[in-house]
Coordinates of C-alpha atoms in Angstrom, one line a residue:
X111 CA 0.0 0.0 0.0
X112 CA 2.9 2.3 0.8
X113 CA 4.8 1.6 -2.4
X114 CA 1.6 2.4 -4.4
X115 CA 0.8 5.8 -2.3
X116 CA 4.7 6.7 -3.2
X117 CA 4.1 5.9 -7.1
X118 CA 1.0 8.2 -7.0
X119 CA 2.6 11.0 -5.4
X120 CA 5.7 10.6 -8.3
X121 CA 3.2 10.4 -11.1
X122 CA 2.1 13.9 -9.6
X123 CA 4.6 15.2 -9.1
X124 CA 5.8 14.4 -12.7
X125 CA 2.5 15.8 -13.7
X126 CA 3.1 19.0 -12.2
X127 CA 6.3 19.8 -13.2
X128 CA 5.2 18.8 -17.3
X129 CA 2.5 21.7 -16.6
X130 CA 4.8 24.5 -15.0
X131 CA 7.1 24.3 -17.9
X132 CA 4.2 24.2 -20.5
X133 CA 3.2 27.2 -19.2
X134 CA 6.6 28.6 -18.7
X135 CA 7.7 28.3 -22.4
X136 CA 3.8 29.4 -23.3
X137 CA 4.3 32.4 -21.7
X138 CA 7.9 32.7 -23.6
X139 CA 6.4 32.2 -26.7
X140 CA 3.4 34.7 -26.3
X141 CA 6.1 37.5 -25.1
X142 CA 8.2 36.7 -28.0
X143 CA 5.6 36.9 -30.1
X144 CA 4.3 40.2 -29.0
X145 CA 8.0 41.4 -28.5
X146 CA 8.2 40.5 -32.5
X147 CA 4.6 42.0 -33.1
X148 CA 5.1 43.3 -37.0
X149 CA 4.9 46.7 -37.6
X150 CA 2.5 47.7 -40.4
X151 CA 3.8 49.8 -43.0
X152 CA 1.9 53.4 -42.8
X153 CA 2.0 56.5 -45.0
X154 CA 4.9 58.4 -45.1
X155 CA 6.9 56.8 -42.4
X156 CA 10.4 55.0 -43.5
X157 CA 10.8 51.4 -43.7
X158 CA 14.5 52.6 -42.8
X159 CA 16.5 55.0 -41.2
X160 CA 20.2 55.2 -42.5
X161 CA 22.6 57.9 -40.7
X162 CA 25.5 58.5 -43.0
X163 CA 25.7 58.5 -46.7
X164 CA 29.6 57.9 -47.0
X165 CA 30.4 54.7 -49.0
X166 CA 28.1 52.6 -46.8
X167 CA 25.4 54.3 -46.2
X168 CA 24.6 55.5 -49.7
X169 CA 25.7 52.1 -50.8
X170 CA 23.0 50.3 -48.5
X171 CA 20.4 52.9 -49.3
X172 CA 20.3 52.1 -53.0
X173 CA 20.6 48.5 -52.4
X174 CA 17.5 48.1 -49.9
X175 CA 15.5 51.4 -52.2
X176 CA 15.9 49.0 -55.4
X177 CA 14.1 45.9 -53.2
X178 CA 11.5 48.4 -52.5
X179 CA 11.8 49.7 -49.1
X180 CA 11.1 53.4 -48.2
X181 CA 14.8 54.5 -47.3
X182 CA 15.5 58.2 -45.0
X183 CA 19.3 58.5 -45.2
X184 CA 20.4 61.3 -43.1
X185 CA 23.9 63.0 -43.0
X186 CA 25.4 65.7 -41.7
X187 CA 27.3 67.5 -44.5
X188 CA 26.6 66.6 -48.4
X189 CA 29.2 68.2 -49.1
X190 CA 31.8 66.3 -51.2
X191 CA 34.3 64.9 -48.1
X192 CA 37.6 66.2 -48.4
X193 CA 39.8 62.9 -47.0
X194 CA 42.8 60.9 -48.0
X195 CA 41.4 57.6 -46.7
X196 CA 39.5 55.1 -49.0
X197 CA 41.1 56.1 -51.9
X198 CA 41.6 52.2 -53.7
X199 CA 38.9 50.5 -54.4
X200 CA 40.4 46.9 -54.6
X201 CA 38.9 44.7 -57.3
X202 CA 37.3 42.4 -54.7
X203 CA 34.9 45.7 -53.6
X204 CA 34.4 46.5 -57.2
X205 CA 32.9 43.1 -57.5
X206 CA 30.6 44.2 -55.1
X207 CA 29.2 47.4 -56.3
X208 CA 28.6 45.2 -59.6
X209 CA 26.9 43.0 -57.8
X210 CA 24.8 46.2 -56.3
X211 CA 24.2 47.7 -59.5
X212 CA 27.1 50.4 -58.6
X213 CA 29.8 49.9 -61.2
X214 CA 28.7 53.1 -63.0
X215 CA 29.3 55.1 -60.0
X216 CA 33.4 54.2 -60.8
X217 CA 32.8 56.4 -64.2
X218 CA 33.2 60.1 -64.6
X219 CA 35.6 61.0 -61.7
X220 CA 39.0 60.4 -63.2
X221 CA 39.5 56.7 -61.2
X222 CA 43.1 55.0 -62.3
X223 CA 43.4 51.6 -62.7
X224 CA 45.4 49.9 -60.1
X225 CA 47.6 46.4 -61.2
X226 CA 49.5 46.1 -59.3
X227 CA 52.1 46.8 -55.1
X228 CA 55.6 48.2 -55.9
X229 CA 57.7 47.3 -53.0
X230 CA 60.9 49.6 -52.2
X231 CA 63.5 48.5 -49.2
X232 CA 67.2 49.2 -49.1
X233 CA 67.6 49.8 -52.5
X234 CA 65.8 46.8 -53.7
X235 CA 62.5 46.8 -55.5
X236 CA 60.0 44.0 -56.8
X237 CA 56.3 44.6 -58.2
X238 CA 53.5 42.2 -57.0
X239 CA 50.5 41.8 -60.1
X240 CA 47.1 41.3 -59.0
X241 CA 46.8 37.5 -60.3
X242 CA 44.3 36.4 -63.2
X243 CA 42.5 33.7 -61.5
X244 CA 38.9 31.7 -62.9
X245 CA 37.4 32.0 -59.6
X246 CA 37.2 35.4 -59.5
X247 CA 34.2 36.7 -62.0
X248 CA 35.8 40.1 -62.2
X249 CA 38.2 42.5 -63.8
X250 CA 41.3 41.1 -61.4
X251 CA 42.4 45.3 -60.6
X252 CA 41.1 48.1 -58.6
X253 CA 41.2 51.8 -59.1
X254 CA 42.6 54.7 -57.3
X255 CA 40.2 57.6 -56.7
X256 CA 39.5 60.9 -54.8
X257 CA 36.9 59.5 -51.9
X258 CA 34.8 62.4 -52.1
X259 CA 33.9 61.7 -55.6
X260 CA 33.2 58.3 -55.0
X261 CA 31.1 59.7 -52.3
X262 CA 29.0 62.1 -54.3
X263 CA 28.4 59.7 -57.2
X264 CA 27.2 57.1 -54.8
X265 CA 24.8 59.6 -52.6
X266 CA 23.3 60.8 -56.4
X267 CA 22.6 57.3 -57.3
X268 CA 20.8 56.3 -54.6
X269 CA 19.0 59.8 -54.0
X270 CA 18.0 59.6 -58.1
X271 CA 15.3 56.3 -56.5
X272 CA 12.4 57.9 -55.8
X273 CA 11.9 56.0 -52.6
X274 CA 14.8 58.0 -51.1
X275 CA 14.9 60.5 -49.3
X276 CA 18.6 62.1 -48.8
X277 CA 18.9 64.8 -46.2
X278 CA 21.3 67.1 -44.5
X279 CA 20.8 67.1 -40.6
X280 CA 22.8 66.2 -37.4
X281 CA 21.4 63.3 -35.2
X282 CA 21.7 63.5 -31.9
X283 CA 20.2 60.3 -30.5
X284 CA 18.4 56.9 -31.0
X285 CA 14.6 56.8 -30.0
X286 CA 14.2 53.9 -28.0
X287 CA 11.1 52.5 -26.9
X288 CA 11.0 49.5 -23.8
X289 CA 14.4 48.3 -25.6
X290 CA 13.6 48.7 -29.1
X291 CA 14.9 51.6 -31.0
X292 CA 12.5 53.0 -33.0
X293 CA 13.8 56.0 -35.0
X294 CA 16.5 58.8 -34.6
X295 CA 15.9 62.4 -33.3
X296 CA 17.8 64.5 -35.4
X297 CA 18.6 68.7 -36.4
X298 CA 18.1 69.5 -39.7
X299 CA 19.7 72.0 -41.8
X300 CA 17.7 74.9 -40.5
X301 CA 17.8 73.8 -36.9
X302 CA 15.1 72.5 -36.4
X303 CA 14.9 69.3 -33.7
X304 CA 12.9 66.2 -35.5
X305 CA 12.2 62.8 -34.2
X306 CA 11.8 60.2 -37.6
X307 CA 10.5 56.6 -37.2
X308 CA 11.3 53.2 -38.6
X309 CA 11.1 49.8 -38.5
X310 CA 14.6 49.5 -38.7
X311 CA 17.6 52.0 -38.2
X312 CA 21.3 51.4 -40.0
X313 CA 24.1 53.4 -38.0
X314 CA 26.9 53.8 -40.6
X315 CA 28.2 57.1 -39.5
X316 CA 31.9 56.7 -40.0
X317 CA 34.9 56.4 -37.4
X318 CA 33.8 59.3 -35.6
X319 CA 30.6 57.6 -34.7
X320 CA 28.6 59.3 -31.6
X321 CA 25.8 56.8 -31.9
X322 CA 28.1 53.4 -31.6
X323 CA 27.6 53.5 -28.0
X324 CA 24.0 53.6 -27.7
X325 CA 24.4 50.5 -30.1
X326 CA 27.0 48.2 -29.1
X327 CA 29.8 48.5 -26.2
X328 CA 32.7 48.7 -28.2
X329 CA 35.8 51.5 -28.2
X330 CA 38.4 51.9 -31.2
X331 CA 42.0 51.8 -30.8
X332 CA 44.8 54.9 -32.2
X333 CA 48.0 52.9 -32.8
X334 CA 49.5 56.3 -35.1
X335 CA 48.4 58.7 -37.1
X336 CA 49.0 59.4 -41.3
X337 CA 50.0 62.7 -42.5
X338 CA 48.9 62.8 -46.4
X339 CA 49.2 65.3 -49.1
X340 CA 48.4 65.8 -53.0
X341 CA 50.9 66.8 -55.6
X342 CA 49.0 68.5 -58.2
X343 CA 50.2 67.9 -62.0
X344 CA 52.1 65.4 -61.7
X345 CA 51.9 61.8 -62.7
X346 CA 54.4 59.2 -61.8
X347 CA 55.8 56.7 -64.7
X348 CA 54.0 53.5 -63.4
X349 CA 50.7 55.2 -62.2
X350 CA 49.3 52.3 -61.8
X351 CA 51.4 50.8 -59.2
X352 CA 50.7 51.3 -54.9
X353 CA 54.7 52.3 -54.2
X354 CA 55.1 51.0 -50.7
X355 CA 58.0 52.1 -49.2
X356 CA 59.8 49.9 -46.7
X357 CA 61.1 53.8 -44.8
X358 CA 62.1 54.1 -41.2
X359 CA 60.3 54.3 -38.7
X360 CA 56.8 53.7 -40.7
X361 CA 56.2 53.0 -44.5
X362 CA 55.0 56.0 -46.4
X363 CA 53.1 55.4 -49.8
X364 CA 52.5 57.3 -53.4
X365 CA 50.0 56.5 -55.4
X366 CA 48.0 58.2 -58.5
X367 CA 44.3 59.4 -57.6
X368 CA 43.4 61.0 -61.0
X369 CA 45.2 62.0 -64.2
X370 CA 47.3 64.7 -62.6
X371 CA 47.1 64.5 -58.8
X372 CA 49.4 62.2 -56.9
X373 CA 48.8 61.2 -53.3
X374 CA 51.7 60.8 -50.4
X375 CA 50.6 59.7 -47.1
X376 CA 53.4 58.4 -44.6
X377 CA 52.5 57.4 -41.4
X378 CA 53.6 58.6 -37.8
X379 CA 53.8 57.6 -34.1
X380 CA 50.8 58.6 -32.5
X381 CA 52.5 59.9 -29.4
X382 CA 55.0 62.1 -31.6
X383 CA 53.5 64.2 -34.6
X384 CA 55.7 66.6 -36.0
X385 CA 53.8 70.2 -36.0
X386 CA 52.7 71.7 -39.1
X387 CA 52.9 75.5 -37.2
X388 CA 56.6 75.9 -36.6
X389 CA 57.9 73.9 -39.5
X390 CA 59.0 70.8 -37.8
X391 CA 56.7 68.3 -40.3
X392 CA 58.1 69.9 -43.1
X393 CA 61.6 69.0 -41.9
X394 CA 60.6 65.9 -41.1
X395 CA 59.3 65.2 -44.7
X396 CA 62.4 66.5 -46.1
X397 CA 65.5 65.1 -43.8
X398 CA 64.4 62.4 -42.4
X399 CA 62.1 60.7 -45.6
X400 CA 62.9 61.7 -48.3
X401 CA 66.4 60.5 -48.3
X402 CA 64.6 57.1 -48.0
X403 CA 62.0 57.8 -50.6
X404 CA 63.6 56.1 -54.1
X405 CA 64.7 58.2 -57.1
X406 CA 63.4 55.7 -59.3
X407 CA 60.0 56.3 -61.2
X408 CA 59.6 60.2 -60.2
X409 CA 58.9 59.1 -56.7
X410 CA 61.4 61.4 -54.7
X411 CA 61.2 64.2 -57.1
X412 CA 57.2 64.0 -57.1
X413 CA 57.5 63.7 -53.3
X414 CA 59.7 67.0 -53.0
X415 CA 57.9 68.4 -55.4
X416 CA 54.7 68.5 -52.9
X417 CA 56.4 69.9 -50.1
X418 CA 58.1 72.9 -52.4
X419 CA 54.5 73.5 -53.0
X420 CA 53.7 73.7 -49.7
X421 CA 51.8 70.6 -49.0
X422 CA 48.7 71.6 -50.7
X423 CA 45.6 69.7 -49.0
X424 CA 47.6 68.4 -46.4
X425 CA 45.3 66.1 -43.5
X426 CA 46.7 64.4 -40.7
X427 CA 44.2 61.0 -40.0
X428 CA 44.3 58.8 -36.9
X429 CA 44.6 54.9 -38.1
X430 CA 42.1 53.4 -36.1
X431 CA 41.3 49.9 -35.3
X432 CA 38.4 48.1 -33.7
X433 CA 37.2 44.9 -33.5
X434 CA 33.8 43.8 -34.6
X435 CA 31.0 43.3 -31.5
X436 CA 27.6 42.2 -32.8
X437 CA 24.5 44.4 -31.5
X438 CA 22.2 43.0 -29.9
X439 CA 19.5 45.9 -29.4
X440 CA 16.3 45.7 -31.5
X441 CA 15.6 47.5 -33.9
X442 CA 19.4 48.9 -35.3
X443 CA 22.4 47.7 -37.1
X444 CA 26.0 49.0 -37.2
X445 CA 27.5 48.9 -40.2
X446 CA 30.6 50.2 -41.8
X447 CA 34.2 52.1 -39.6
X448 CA 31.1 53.0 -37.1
X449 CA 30.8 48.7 -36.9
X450 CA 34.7 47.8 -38.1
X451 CA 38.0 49.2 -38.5
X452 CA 41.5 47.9 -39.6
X453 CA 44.1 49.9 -40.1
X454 CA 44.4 51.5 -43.7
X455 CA 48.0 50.0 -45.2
X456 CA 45.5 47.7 -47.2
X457 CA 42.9 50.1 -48.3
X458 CA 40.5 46.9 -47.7
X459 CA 38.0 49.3 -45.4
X460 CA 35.5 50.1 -48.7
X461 CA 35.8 46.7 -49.8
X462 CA 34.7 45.1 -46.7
X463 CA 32.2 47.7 -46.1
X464 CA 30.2 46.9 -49.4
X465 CA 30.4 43.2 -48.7
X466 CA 28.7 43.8 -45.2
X467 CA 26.1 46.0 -47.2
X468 CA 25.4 43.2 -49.9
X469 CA 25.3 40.6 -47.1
X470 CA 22.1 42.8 -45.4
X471 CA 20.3 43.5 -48.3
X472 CA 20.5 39.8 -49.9
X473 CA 19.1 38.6 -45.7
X474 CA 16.2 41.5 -45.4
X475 CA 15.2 40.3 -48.8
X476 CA 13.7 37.1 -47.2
X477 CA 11.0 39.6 -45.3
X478 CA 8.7 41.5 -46.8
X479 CA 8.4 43.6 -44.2
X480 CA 10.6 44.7 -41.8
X481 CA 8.8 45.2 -39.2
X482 CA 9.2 42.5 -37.6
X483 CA 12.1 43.2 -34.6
X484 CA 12.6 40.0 -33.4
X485 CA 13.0 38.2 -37.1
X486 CA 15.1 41.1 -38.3
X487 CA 17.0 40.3 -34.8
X488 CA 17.4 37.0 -35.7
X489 CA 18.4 37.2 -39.4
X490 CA 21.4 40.0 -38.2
X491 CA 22.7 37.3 -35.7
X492 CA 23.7 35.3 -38.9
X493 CA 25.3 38.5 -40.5
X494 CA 27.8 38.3 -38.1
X495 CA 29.3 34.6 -39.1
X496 CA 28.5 34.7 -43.1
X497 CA 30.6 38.4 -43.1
X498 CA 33.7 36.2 -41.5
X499 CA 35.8 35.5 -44.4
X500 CA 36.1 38.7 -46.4
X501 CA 36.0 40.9 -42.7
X502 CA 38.5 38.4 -40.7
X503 CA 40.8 38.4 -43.6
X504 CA 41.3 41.6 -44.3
X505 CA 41.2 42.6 -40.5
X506 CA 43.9 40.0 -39.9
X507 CA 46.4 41.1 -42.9
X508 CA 46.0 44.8 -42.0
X509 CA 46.4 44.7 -38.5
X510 CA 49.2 42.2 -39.0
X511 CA 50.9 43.9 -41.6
X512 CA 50.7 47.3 -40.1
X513 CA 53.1 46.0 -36.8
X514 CA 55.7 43.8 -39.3
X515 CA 56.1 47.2 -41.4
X516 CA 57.3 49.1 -38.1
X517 CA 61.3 49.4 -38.2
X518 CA 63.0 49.2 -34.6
X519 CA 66.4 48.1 -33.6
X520 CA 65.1 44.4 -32.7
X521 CA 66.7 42.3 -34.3
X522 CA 63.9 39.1 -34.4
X523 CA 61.3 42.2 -35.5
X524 CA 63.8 43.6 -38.1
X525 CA 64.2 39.8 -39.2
X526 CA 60.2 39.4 -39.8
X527 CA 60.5 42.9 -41.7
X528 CA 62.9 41.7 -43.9
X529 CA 61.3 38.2 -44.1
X530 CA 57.9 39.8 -45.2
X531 CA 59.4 41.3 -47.9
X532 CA 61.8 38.8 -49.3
X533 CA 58.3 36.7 -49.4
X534 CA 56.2 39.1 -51.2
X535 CA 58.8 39.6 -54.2
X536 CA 59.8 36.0 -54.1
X537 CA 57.0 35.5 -57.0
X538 CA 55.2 32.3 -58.3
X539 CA 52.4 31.0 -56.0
X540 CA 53.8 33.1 -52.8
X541 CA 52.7 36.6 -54.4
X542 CA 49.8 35.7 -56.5
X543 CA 48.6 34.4 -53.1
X544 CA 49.3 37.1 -51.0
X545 CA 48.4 39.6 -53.7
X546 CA 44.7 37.5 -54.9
X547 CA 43.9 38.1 -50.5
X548 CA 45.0 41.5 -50.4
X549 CA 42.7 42.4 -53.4
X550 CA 39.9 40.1 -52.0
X551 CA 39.8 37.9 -54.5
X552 CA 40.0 34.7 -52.6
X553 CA 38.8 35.8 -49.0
X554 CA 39.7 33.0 -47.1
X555 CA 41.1 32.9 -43.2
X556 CA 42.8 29.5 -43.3
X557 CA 45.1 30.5 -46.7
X558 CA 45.9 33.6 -45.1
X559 CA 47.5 31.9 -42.1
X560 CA 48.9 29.3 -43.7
X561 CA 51.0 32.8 -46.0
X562 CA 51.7 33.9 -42.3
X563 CA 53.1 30.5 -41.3
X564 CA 55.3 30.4 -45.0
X565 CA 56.1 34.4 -44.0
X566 CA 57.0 33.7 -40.2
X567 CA 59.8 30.0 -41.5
X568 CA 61.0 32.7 -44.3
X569 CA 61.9 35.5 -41.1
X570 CA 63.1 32.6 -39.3
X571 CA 65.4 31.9 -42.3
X572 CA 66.7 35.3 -42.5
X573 CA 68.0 35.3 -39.4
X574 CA 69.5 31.9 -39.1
X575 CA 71.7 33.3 -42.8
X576 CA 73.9 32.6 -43.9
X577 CA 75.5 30.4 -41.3
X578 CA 73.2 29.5 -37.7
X579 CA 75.0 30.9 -34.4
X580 CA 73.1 30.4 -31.1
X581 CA 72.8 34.4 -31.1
X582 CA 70.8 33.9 -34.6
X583 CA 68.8 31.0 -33.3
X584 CA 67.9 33.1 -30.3
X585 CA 66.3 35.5 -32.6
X586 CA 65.1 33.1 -35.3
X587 CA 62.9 31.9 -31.8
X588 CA 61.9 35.5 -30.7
X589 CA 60.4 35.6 -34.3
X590 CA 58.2 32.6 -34.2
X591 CA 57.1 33.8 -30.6
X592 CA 56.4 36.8 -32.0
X593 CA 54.1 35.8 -35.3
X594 CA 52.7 33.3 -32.8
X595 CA 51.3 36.5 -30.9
X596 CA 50.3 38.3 -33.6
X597 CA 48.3 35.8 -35.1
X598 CA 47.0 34.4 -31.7
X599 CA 45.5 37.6 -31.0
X600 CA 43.3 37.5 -33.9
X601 CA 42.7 33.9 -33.9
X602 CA 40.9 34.6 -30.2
X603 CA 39.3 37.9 -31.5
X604 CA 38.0 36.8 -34.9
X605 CA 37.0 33.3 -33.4
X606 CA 39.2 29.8 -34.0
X607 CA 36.4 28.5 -36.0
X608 CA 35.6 31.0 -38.3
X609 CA 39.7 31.5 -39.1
X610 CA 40.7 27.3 -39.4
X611 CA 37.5 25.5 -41.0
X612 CA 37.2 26.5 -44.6
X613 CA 33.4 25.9 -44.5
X614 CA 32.5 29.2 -44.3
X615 CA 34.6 30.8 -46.5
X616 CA 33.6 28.3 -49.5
X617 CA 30.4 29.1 -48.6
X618 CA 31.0 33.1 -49.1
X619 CA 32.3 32.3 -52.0
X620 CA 29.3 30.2 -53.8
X621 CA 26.8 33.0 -52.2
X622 CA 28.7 36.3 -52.6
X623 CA 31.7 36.1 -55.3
X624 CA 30.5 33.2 -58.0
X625 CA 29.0 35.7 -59.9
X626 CA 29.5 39.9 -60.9
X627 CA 25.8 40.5 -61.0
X628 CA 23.0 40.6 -58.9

């Protein structure tokens, strides 16, 4: 009798339980449900909010306009941007404004073709083609450009829809509503305070973003600072070359922007910046780089030449770096140096931008409305992995390239300096490589470590030549402890996964790069 009163009281027991979780996940799913509660699509309100029409944002407003979608893109000057960042577009991102019906916007503001990375160290030189390879269904070369055109060209294209509306105001803060944002409030160009509303909001307001914090907890690094300038009528004799100069402390680079303009930018330590005020940059440019600038090609004598002129449109830019931290508020994405910096010696920032704003408009086409906070939620979530190969590669070679290039008196860093650069030139599968990532045309994490491995055994092999001494193996050791940091860092940071199992990068590939059109 006992042993049945004890079963009865289990089968209770077990009965209760089943119930309190039924109605536990029922009352989940009826939250959820009314957290996710779509909104319907009224009369003159936005389907989306954009703040910031650089590259990204105008980009992303013509993409998601051409699907349909009522797009309010709101910046603060329309202006033409006077900067000296972003100015080569790598073939892999003109893949992607083909693939966003963009290519046009490359016409009509004096772009050069870019083929190829002229490398200068010590007197030694070796040029580095972008490689010709059947997987990539594009013109395998980018173009150098003045941003601001770009810019412009981009902001008329997508302001030309008639679903977009392109405005001049200042916005000073996301609406949010028990969690979800729902809108921006914003000044316009004659002062007045507005509060718009919208399904969804895109923050894509550059580096200097104020709004990343209301979105996502994430801060941006200053590791040094580039000082550019333009040399008016001028044009070197391989225009179509990056020059990367190998110079001490930091590399400085040349490069044609149009027909007649040529662009120097060297870079600086952050804590040291020579002032423009009493002289001491210009003697900076002059004594200490320019002796290291080479004679060959017009590069010294176009390099002087801008600082006899008196470093017309001279800009001195931070290089910034930040990691990429995935938002999880409702209702707003983060997109573009706002979302992710590396730092510039790649110019891959455009490039990855536009493949983040291809990924988002090809995942909000599945919904035919928007509205919906939790879904949208959901489908951004997956953003996060499928951006991975193009995002991680390029973060990883710029970051990583940026420290190698950094002359000191240490001899295992001075090894891997030397090392990088006897790779690059050392031709046949090692360049094409190398040069097919740096123009993403084969995004892929695990090839780009396995370059850094080959890189790090080459160092290694610089330092042990020409005959091994225990002072030499020392440093040849210092230099594989050293890549080992470098690239651990990143491996932690981008995610072990995403970096070493080639899945997702072949998937990328058959989804975003087998094709140049839509």
């Amino acid at each position: 009798m006992v042993s049945t009163y004890a079963w009865l009281w289990t089968l209770l027991a077990f009965v209760l339980t089943w119930m309190v979780f039924y109605l536990i996940k029922r009352k989940k799913v009826a939250t959820d449900e009314a957290e996710g509660e779509t909104e319907e699509r009224r009369d003159g309100v936005a389907d989306v909010i954009i703040v910031g029409a650089g590259v990204a944002g105008s980009a992303l407003a013509y993409a998601l306009a051409k699907d349909g979608r009522r797009v309010h893109v709101i910046e603060r000057d329309l202006k033409e941007p006077q900067r000296f960042m972003g100015e080569l577009m790598q073939a892999g991102g003109r893949l992607k404004l083909a693939q966003l019906g963009l290519e046009d916007c490359l016409k009509e503001i004096d772009a050069q073709e870019s083929h190829s990375l002229a490398l200068y160290k010590d007197g030694k030189h070796g040029t580095l083609y972008y490689p010709k390879c059947s997987k990539f269904p594009y013109e395998p070369n980018g173009r150098f450009l003045r941003n601001g055109r770009l810019v412009q060209r981009l902001r008329q294209k997508a302001a030309s829809l008639s679903n977009v509306q392109l405005e001049e105001g200042t916005v000073k803060s996301l609406v949010e509503v028990k969690g979800v944002v729902k809108g921006v409030t914003y000044k316009n160009s004659a002062g007045e305070e507005i509060t718009a509303f919208a399904p969804l909001t895109v923050v894509c307001d550059g580096c200097y973003s104020n709004l990343r914090r209301s979105a996502i907890d994430n801060k941006d690094e200053v590791h040094s600072h580039f000082v550019g300038y333009v040399v008016k009528n001028s044009r070197l004799e391989d225009p179509h070359s990056m020059h990367l100069i190998f110079a001490k402390p930091f590399p400085c680079v040349i490069y044609q922007i149009t027909s007649d303009e040529v662009r120097v930018a060297a870079e600086l330590p952050a804590d040291s910046i020579p002032s423009m005020s009493n002289g001491e940059m210009v003697n900076f440019l002059k004594k200490t780089l320019a002796p290291q600038i080479p004679e060959t090609g017009k590069l010294r004598e176009t390099y002087l030449k801008g600082i006899d002129e008196g470093l017309l449109e001279v800009k001195i830019h931070p290089t910034k770096s930040m990691s990429a931290k995935p938002c999880d508020k409702k209702g707003v994405i983060v997109l573009g140096d706002a979302f992710n910096m590396r730092h510039p010696i790649i110019a891959s920032g455009m490039m990855v931008a536009l493949s983040d704003v291809l990924i988002i408009r090809n995942l909000l086409r599945s919904l035919p409305n928007i509205g919906n906070t939790k879904k949208v939620l959901d489908l951004i979530k997956s953003f996060y992995i499928i951006r991975k190969p193009m995002a991680a590669t390029a973060n990883t070679l710029a970051n990583v390239f940026s420290q190698v290039l950094i002359a000191t008196t240490d001899e295992a860093k001075e090894g891997m300096r030397q090392g990088c650069f006897n790779y690059l030139c050392s031709g046949g599968f090692r360049t094409s490589g190398m040069m097919a990532i740096l123009g993403g045309m084969n995004p892929r994490p695990l090839t780009l470590v396995l370059h850094l491995v080959a890189i790090t055994l080459t160092s290694m092999g610089c330092l042990l030549s020409p005959f091994p001494s225990p002072r030499r193996f020392w440093h040849s050791l210092r230099t594989f402890a050293l890549a080992l940091q470098m690239l651990g860092a990143h491996l932690v940071d981008e995610g072990f996964k995403e970096m070493l199992i080639p899945t997702n990068a072949a998937a990328y590939r058959r989804r975003f790069m087998a094709t140049a059109s839509d």
